[in-house]
GROMACS .gro file of C-alpha atoms in nm:
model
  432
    1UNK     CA    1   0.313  -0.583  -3.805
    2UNK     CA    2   0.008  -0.603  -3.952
    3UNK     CA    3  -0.092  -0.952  -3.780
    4UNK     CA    4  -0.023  -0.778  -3.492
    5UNK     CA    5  -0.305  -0.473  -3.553
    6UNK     CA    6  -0.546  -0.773  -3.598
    7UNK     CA    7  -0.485  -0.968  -3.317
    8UNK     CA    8  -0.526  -0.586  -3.106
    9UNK     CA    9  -0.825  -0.528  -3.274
   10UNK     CA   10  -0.971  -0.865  -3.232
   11UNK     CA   11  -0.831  -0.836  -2.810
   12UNK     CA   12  -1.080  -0.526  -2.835
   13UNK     CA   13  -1.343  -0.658  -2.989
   14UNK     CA   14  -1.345  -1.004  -2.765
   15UNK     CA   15  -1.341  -0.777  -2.463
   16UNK     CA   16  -1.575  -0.508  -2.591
   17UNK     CA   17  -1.796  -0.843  -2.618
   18UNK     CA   18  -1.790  -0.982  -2.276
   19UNK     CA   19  -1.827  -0.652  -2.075
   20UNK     CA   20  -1.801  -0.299  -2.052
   21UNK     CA   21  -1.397  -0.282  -2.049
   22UNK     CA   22  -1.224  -0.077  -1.808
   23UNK     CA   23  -0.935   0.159  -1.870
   24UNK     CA   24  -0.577   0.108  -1.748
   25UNK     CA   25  -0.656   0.475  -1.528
   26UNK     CA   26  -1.014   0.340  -1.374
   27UNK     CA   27  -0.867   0.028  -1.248
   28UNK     CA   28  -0.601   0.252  -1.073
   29UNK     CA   29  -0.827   0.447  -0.915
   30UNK     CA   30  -1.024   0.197  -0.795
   31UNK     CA   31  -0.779   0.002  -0.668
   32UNK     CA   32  -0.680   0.283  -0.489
   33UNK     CA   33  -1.007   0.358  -0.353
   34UNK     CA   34  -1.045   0.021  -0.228
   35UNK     CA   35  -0.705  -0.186  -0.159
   36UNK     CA   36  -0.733  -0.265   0.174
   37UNK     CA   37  -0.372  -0.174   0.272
   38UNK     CA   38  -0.434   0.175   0.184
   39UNK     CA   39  -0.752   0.130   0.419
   40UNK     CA   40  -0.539   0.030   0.648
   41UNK     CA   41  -0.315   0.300   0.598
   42UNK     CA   42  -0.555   0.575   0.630
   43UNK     CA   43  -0.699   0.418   0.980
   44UNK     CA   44  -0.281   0.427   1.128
   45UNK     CA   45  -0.342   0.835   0.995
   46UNK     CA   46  -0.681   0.825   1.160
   47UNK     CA   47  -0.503   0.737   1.497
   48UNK     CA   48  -0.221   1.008   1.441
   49UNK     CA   49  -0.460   1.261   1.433
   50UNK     CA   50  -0.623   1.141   1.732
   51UNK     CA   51  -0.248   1.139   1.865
   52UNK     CA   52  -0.212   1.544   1.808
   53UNK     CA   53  -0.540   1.582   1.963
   54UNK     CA   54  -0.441   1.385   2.270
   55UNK     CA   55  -0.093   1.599   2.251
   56UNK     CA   56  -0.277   1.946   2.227
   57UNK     CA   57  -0.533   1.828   2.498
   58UNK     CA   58  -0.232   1.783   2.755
   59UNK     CA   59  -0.233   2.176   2.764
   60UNK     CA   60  -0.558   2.152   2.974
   61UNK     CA   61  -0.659   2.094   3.377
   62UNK     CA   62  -0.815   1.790   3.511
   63UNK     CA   63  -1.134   1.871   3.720
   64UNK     CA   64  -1.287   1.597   3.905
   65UNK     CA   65  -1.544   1.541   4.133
   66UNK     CA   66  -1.562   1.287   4.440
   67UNK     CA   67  -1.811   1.215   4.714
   68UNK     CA   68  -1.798   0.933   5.005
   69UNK     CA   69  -2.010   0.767   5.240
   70UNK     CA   70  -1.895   0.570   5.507
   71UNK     CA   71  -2.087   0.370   5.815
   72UNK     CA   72  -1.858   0.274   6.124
   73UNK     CA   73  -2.064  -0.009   6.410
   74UNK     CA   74  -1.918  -0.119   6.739
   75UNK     CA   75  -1.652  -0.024   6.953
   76UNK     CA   76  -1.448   0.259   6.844
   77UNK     CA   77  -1.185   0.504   6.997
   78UNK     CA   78  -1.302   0.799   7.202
   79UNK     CA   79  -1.154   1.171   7.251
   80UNK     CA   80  -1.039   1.055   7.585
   81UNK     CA   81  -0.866   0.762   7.399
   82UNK     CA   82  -1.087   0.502   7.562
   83UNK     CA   83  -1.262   0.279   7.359
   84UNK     CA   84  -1.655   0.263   7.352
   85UNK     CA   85  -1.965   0.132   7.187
   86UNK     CA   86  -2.109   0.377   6.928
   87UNK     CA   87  -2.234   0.425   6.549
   88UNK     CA   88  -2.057   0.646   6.265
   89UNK     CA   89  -2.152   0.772   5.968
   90UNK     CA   90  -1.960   0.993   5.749
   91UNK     CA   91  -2.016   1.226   5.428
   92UNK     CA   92  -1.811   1.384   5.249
   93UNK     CA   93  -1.836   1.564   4.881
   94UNK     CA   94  -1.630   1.813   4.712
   95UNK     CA   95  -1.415   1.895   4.371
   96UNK     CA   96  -1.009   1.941   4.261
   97UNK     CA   97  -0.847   2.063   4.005
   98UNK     CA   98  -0.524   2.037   3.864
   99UNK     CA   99  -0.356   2.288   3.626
  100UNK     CA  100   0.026   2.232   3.457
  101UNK     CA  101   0.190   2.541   3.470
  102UNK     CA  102   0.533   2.408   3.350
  103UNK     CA  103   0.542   2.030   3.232
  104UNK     CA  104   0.937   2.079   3.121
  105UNK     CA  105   0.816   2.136   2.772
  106UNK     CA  106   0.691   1.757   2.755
  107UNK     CA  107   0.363   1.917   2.616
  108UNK     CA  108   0.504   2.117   2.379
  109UNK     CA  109   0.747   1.894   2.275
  110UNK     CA  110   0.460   1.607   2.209
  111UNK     CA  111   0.288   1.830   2.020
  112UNK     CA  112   0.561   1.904   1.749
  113UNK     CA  113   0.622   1.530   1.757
  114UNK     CA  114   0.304   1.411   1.739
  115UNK     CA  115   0.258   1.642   1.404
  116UNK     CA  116   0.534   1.571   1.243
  117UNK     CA  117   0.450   1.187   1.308
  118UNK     CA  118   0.094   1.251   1.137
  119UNK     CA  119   0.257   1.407   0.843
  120UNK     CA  120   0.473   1.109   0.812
  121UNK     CA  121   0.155   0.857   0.844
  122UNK     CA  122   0.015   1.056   0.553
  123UNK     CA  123   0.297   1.009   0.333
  124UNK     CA  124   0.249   0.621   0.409
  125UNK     CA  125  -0.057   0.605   0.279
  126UNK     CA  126   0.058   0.832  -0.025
  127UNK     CA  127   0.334   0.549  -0.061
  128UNK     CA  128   0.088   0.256  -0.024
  129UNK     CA  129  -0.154   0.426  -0.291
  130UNK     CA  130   0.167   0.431  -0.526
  131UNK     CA  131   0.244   0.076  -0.477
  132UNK     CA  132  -0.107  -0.055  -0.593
  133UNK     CA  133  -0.067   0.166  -0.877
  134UNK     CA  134   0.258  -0.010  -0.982
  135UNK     CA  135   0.079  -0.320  -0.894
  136UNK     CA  136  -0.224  -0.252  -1.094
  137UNK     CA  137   0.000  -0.121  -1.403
  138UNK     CA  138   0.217  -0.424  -1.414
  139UNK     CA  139  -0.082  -0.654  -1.367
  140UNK     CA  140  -0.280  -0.476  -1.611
  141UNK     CA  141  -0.039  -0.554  -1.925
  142UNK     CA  142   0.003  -0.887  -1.828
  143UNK     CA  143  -0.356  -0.899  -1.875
  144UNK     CA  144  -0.306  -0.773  -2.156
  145UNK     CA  145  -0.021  -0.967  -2.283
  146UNK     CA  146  -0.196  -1.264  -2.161
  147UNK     CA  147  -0.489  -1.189  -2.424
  148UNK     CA  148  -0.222  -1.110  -2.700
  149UNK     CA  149  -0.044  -1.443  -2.680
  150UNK     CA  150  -0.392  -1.654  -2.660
  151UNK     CA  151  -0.461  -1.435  -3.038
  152UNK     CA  152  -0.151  -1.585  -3.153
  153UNK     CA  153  -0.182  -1.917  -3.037
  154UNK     CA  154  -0.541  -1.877  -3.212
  155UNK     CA  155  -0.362  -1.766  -3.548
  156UNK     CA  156  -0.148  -2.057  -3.529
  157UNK     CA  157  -0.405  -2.311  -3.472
  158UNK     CA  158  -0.583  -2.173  -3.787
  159UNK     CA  159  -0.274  -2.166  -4.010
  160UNK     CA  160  -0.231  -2.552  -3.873
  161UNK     CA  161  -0.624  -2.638  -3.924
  162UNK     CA  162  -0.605  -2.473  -4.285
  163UNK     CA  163  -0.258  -2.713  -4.383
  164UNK     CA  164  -0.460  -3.037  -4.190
  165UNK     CA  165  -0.748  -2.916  -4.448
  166UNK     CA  166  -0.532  -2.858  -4.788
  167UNK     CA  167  -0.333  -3.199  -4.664
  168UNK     CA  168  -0.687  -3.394  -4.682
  169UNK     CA  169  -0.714  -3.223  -5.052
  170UNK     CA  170  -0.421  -3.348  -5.138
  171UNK     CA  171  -0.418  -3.691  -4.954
  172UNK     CA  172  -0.816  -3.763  -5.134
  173UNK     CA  173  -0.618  -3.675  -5.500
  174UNK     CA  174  -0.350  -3.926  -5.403
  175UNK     CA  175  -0.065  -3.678  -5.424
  176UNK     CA  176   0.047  -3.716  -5.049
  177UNK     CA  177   0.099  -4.011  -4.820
  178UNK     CA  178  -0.107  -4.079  -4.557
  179UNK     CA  179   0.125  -3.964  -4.315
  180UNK     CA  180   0.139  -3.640  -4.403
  181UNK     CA  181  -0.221  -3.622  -4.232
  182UNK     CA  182  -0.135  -3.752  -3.926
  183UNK     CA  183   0.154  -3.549  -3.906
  184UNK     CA  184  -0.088  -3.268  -3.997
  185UNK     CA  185  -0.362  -3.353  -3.735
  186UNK     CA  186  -0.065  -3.417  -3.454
  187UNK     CA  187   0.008  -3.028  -3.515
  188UNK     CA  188  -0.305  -2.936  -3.474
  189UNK     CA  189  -0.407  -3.131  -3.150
  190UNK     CA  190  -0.065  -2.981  -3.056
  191UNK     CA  191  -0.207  -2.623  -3.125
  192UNK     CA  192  -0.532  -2.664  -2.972
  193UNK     CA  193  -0.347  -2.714  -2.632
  194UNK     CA  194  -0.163  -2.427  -2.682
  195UNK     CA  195  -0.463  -2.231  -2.716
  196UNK     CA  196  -0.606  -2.388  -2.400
  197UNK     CA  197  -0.324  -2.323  -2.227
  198UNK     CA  198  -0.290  -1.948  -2.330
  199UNK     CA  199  -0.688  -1.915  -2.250
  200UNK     CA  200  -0.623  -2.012  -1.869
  201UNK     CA  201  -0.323  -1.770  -1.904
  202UNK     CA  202  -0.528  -1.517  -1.934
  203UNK     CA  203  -0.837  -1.550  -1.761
  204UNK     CA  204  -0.616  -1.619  -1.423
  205UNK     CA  205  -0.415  -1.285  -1.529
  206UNK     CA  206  -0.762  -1.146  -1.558
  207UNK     CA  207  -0.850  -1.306  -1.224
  208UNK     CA  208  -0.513  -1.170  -1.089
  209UNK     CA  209  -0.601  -0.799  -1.164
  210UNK     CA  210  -0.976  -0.828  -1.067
  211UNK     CA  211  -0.869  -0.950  -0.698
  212UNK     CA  212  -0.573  -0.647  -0.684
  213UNK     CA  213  -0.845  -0.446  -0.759
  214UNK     CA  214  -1.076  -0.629  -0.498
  215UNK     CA  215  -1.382  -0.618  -0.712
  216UNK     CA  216  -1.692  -0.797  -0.658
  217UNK     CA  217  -1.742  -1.163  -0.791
  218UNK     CA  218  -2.072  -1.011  -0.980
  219UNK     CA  219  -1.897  -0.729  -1.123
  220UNK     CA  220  -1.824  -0.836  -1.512
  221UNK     CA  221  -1.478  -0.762  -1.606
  222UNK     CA  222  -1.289  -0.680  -1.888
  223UNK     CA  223  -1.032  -0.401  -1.983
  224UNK     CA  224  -0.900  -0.215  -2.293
  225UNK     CA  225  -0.610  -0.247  -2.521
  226UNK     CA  226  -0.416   0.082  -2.461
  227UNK     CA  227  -0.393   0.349  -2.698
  228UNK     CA  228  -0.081   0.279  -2.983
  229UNK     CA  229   0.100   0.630  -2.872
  230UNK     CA  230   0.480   0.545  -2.760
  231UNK     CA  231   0.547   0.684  -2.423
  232UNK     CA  232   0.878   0.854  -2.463
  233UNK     CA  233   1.177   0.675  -2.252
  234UNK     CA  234   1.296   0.902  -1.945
  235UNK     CA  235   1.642   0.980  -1.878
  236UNK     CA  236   1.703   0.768  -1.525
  237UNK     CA  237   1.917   1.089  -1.370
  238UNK     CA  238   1.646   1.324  -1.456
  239UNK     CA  239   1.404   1.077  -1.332
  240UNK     CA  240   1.607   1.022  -1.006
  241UNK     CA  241   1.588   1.374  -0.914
  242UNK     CA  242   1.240   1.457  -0.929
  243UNK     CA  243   1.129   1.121  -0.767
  244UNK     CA  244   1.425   1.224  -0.488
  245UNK     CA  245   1.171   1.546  -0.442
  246UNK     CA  246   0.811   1.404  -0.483
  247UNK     CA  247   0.853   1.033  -0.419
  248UNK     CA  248   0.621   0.922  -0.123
  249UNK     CA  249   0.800   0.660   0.014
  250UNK     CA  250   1.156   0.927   0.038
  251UNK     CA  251   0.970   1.211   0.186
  252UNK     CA  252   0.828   0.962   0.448
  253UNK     CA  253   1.204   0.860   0.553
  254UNK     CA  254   1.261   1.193   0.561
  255UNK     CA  255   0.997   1.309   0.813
  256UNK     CA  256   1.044   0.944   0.968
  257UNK     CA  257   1.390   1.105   1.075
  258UNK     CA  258   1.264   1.427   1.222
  259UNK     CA  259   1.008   1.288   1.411
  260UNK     CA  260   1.308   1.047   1.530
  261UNK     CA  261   1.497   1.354   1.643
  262UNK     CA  262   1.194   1.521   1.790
  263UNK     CA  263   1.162   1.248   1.977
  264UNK     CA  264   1.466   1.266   2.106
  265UNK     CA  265   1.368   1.609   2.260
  266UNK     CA  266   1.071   1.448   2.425
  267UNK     CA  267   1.299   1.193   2.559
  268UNK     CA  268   1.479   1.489   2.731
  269UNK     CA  269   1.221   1.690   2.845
  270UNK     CA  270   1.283   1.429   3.180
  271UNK     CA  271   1.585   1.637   3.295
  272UNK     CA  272   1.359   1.956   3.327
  273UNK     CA  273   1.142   2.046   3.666
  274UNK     CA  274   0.781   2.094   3.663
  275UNK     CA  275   0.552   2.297   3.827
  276UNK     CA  276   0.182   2.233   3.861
  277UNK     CA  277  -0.127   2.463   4.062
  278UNK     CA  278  -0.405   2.327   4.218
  279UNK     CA  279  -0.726   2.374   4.414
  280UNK     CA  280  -1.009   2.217   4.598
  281UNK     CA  281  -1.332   2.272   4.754
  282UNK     CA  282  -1.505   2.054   4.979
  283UNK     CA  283  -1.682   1.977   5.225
  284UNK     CA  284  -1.812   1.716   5.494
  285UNK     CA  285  -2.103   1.587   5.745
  286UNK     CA  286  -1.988   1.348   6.057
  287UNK     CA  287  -2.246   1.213   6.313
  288UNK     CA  288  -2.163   1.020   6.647
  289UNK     CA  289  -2.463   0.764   6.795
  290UNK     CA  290  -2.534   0.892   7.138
  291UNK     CA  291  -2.411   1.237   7.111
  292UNK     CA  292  -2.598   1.583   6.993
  293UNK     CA  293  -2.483   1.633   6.650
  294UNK     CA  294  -2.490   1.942   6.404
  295UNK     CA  295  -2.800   1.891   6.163
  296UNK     CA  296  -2.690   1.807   5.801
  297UNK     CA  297  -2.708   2.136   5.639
  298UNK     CA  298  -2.531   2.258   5.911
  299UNK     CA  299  -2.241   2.087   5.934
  300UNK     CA  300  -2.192   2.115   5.522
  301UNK     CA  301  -2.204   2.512   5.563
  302UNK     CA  302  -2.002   2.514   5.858
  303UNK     CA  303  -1.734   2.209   5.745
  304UNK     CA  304  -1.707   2.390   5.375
  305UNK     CA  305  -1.332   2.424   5.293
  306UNK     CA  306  -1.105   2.578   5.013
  307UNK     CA  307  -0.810   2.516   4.922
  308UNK     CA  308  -0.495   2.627   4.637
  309UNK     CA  309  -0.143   2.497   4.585
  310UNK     CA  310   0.176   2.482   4.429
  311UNK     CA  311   0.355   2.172   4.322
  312UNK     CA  312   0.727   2.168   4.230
  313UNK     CA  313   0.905   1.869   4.090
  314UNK     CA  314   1.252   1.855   4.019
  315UNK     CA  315   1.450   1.571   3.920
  316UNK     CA  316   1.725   1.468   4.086
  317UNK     CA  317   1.797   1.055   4.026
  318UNK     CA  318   1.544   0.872   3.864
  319UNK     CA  319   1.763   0.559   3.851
  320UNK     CA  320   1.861   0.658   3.494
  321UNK     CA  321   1.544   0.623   3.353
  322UNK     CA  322   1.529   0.959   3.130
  323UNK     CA  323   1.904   0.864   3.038
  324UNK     CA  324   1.791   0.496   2.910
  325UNK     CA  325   1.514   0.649   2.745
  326UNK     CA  326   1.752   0.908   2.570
  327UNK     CA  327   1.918   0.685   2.406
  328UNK     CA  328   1.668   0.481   2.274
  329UNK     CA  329   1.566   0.782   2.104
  330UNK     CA  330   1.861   0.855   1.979
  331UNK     CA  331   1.928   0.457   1.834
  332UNK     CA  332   1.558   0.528   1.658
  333UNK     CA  333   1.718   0.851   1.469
  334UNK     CA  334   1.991   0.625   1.364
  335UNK     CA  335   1.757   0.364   1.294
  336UNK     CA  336   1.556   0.597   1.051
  337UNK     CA  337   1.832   0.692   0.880
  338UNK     CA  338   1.961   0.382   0.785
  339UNK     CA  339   1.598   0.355   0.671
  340UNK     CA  340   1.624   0.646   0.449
  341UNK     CA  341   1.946   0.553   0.313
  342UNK     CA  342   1.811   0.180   0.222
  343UNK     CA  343   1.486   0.388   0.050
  344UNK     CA  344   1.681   0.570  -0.171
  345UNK     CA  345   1.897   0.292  -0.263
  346UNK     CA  346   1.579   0.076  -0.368
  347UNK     CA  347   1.470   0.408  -0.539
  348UNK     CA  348   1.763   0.427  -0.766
  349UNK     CA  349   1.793   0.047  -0.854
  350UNK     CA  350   1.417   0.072  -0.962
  351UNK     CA  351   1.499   0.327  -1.139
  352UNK     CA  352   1.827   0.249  -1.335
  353UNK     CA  353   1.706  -0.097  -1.379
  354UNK     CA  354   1.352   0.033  -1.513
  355UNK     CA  355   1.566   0.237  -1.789
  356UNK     CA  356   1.809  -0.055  -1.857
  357UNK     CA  357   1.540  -0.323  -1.875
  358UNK     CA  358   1.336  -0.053  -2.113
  359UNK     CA  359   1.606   0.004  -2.348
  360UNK     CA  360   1.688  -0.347  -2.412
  361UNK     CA  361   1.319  -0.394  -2.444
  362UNK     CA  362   1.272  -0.121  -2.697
  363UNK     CA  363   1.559  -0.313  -2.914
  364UNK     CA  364   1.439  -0.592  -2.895
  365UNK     CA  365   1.103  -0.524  -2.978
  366UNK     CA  366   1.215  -0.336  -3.338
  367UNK     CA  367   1.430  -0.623  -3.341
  368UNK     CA  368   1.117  -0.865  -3.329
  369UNK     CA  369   0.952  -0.659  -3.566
  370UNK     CA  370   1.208  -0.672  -3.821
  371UNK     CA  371   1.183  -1.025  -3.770
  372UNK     CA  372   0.841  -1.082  -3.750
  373UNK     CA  373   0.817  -0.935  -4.114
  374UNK     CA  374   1.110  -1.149  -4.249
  375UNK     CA  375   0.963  -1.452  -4.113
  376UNK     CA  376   0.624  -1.394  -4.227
  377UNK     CA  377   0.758  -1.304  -4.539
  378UNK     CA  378   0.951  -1.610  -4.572
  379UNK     CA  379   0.642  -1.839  -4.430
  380UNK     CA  380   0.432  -1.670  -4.731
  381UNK     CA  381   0.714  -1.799  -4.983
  382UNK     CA  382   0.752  -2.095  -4.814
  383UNK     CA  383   0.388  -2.190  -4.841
  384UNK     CA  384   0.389  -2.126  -5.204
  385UNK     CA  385   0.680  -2.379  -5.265
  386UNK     CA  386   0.494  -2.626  -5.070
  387UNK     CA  387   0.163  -2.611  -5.252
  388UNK     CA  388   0.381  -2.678  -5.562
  389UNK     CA  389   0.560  -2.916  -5.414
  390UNK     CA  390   0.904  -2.747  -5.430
  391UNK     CA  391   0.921  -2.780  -5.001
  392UNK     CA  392   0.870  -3.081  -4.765
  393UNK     CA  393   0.623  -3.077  -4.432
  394UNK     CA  394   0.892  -3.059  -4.241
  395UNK     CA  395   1.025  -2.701  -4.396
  396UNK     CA  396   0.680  -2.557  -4.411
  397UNK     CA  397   0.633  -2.651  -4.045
  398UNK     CA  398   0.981  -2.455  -3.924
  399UNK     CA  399   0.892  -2.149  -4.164
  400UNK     CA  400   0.562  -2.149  -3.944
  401UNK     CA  401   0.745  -2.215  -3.636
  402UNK     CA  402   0.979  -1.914  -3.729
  403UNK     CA  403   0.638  -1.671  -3.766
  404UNK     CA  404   0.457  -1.736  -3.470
  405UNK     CA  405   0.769  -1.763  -3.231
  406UNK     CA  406   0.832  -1.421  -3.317
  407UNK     CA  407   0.526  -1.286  -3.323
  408UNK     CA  408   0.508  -1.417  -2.946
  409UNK     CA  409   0.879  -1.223  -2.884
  410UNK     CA  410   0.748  -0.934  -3.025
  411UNK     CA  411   0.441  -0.926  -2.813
  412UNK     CA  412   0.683  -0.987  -2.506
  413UNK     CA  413   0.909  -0.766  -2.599
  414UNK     CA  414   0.630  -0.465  -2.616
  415UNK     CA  415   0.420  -0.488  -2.333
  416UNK     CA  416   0.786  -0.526  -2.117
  417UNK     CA  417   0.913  -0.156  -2.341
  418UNK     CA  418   0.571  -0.035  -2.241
  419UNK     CA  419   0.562  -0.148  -1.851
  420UNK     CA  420   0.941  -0.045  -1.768
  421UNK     CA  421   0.874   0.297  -1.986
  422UNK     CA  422   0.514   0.366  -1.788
  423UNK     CA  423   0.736   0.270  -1.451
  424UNK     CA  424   1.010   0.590  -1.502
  425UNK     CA  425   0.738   0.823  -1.617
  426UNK     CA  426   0.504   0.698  -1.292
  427UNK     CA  427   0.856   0.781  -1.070
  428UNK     CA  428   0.910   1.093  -1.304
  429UNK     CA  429   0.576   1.251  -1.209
  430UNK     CA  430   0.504   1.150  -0.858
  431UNK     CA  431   0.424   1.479  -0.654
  432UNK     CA  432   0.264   1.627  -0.949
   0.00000   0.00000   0.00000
């Protein structure tokens, strides 16, 4: 245990060195603040709430404005329906409106869709926003990790350099063969790639978490060991149940399905009649070549005309196209609650395989501690009997084997209790 508070303390210190190290709960938050799914995400919500302003706008009239000029050269019909050479021109200006009185509840219908399709958006995001937190936890201990396993591939190359060292002692006294060195130096070389393999572990694991976190490539980067408090392990059931109430990714399903059914209603709303008012003003100047005509003002006071209406639809066959539409409606409520279903299915394997995967974690890792302690133990014996020549290379190099190995499981077997343990208390407190 104790090799294991120096290789955390010398993590810290290496990464306190290269850059101002950032917490486990900054590099979720700005991952959240700049993933560019949850970007995404909140542009889709962007266009919802357009979508409920488009719905409530439907409640309004449509006013327009039109004007026309038209010239007519040649011959032409005549009121005594003979036809004769002659110039036109025509003018005409003037202004409608159209109100819905009664749109078969369409409008109102929309509405309560389009809301409940917005609040559904927003729960996406929430869900997206959970997922790069996962992401950024899990990547963030393998960072971690990473940077543990490179200190004990260091410790091993220096308990390999130090025997290389006491072997050239004892070769230059003449109390070893020569063999024994290059056996000795083959260990080391063998170390030394270890190292160099564990140091591109963890700068790419590094690398991995700086990209989910889409930072800068002039932004230094480094991040902190995390505090040595236990987090306790969560029940799954009781776990289960509050993520069934607060999770992001349920509660969309859930409104997924109601806007489904509202939409149904929508669908409907093409069985019902509608009634519409509307009203125009206008107005028009018409002059003849050849013939006295009205001067221009005149003819737009005299010509001005009003005019107000009623419009009554009512459907009778529309070649089943409100009954196709129906339908596909009703397949989409279906639809969403198979989705639902398959959500909280996925929920509760996360979940029960979180807690299963954390308790065999937790054993493991007392296990590994046990045995890191026996094995060092026996590697500190061990080394005794070889300096007094009471053990062969070939024992002193298992005992060492033994100690580092499970040092390594021991590191493995932590950061994995810590990562499923932070995964059920993430799903515990969602909503919060």
């Amino acid at each position: 245990m104790k090799v294991l508070v120096i290789v955390t303390a010398a993590l810290a210190i290496a990464a306190g060195a290269r850059a101002q190290a950032w917490s486990i709960d900054q590099c979720v938050d700005y991952a959240v603040e700049h993933n560019n799914e949850v970007r995404q995400r909140l542009l889709s919500a962007y266009e919802g709430e357009l979508d409920v302003t488009e719905a409530k706008d439907r409640f309004l009239p449509n006013v327009s404005g039109y004007s026309s000029q038209s010239f007519n050269f040649g011959r032409g019909l005549t009121a005594n329906n003979t036809y004769a050479n002659r110039n036109t021109s025509a003018f005409s200006v003037g202004a409608q409106l159209s109100l819905p009185i009664f749109q078969g509840l369409r409008a109102v219908r929309q509405l309560d869709y389009s809301r409940t399709s917005l609040r559904a958006l927003l729960e996406r995001t929430e869900e997206a926003k959970d997922n790069v937190t996962l992401n950024v936890i899990g990547q963030y201990l393998q960072a971690l990790y990473a940077g543990e396993m490179l200190q004990v591939a260091r410790l091993k190359l220096d308990i390999s350099r130090a025997e290389l060292g006491r072997r050239q002692q004892l070769l230059e006294a003449g109390k070893i063969p020569e063999l024994d060195i290059y056996e000795a130096a083959a260990q080391v070389s063998q170390d030394e790639l270890s190292v160099v393999t564990a140091e591109n572990d963890s700068t790419i694991a590094l690398l991995d978490l700086r990209q989910l976190l889409n930072l800068p490539d002039s932004c230094d980067f480094a991040i902190e060991p995390l505090p040595d408090s236990d987090m306790p392990l969560l029940e799954p059931g009781e776990v289960f149940a509050n993520a069934m109430r607060n999770n992001h990714s349920i509660r969309a399903g859930l409104i997924e399905e109601e806007a489904a059914r509202k939409n149904v209603a929508v669908a409907k709303s093409g069985y019902i009649p509608t009634l519409s008012f509307s009203a125009g003003i206008g107005t028009n100047y018409y002059k003849t070549s050849g013939y006295d005509n009205d001067s221009f003002s005149q003819q737009m006071r005299h010509n001005f005309a009003k005019q107000i209406g009623l419009s009554l639809n009512v459907p009778i066959f529309d070649a089943f196209s409100t009954r196709n539409t129906v339908r596909r409606a009703n397949a989409r409520v279906a639809a969403a609650a198979l989705q639902l279903d398959d959500a909280r299915n996925q929920l509760y394997k996360a979940i029960t395989q979180a807690y299963t995967q954390a308790v065999a974690a937790h054993k493991k890792h007392y296990t590994a501690g046990r045995t890191v302690e026996s094995t060092r133990a026996a590697f500190d014996a061990m080394q005794v009997k070889y300096d007094n020549g009471k053990a062969n290379p070939t024992e002193y190099a298992k005992a060492k084997t033994d100690f580092t190995s499970a040092l390594a499981e021991e590191v493995q077997a932590k950061y994995e209790a810590i990562l499923r343990a932070r995964i059920l208390n993430f799903y515990n407190k969602q909503g919060e």
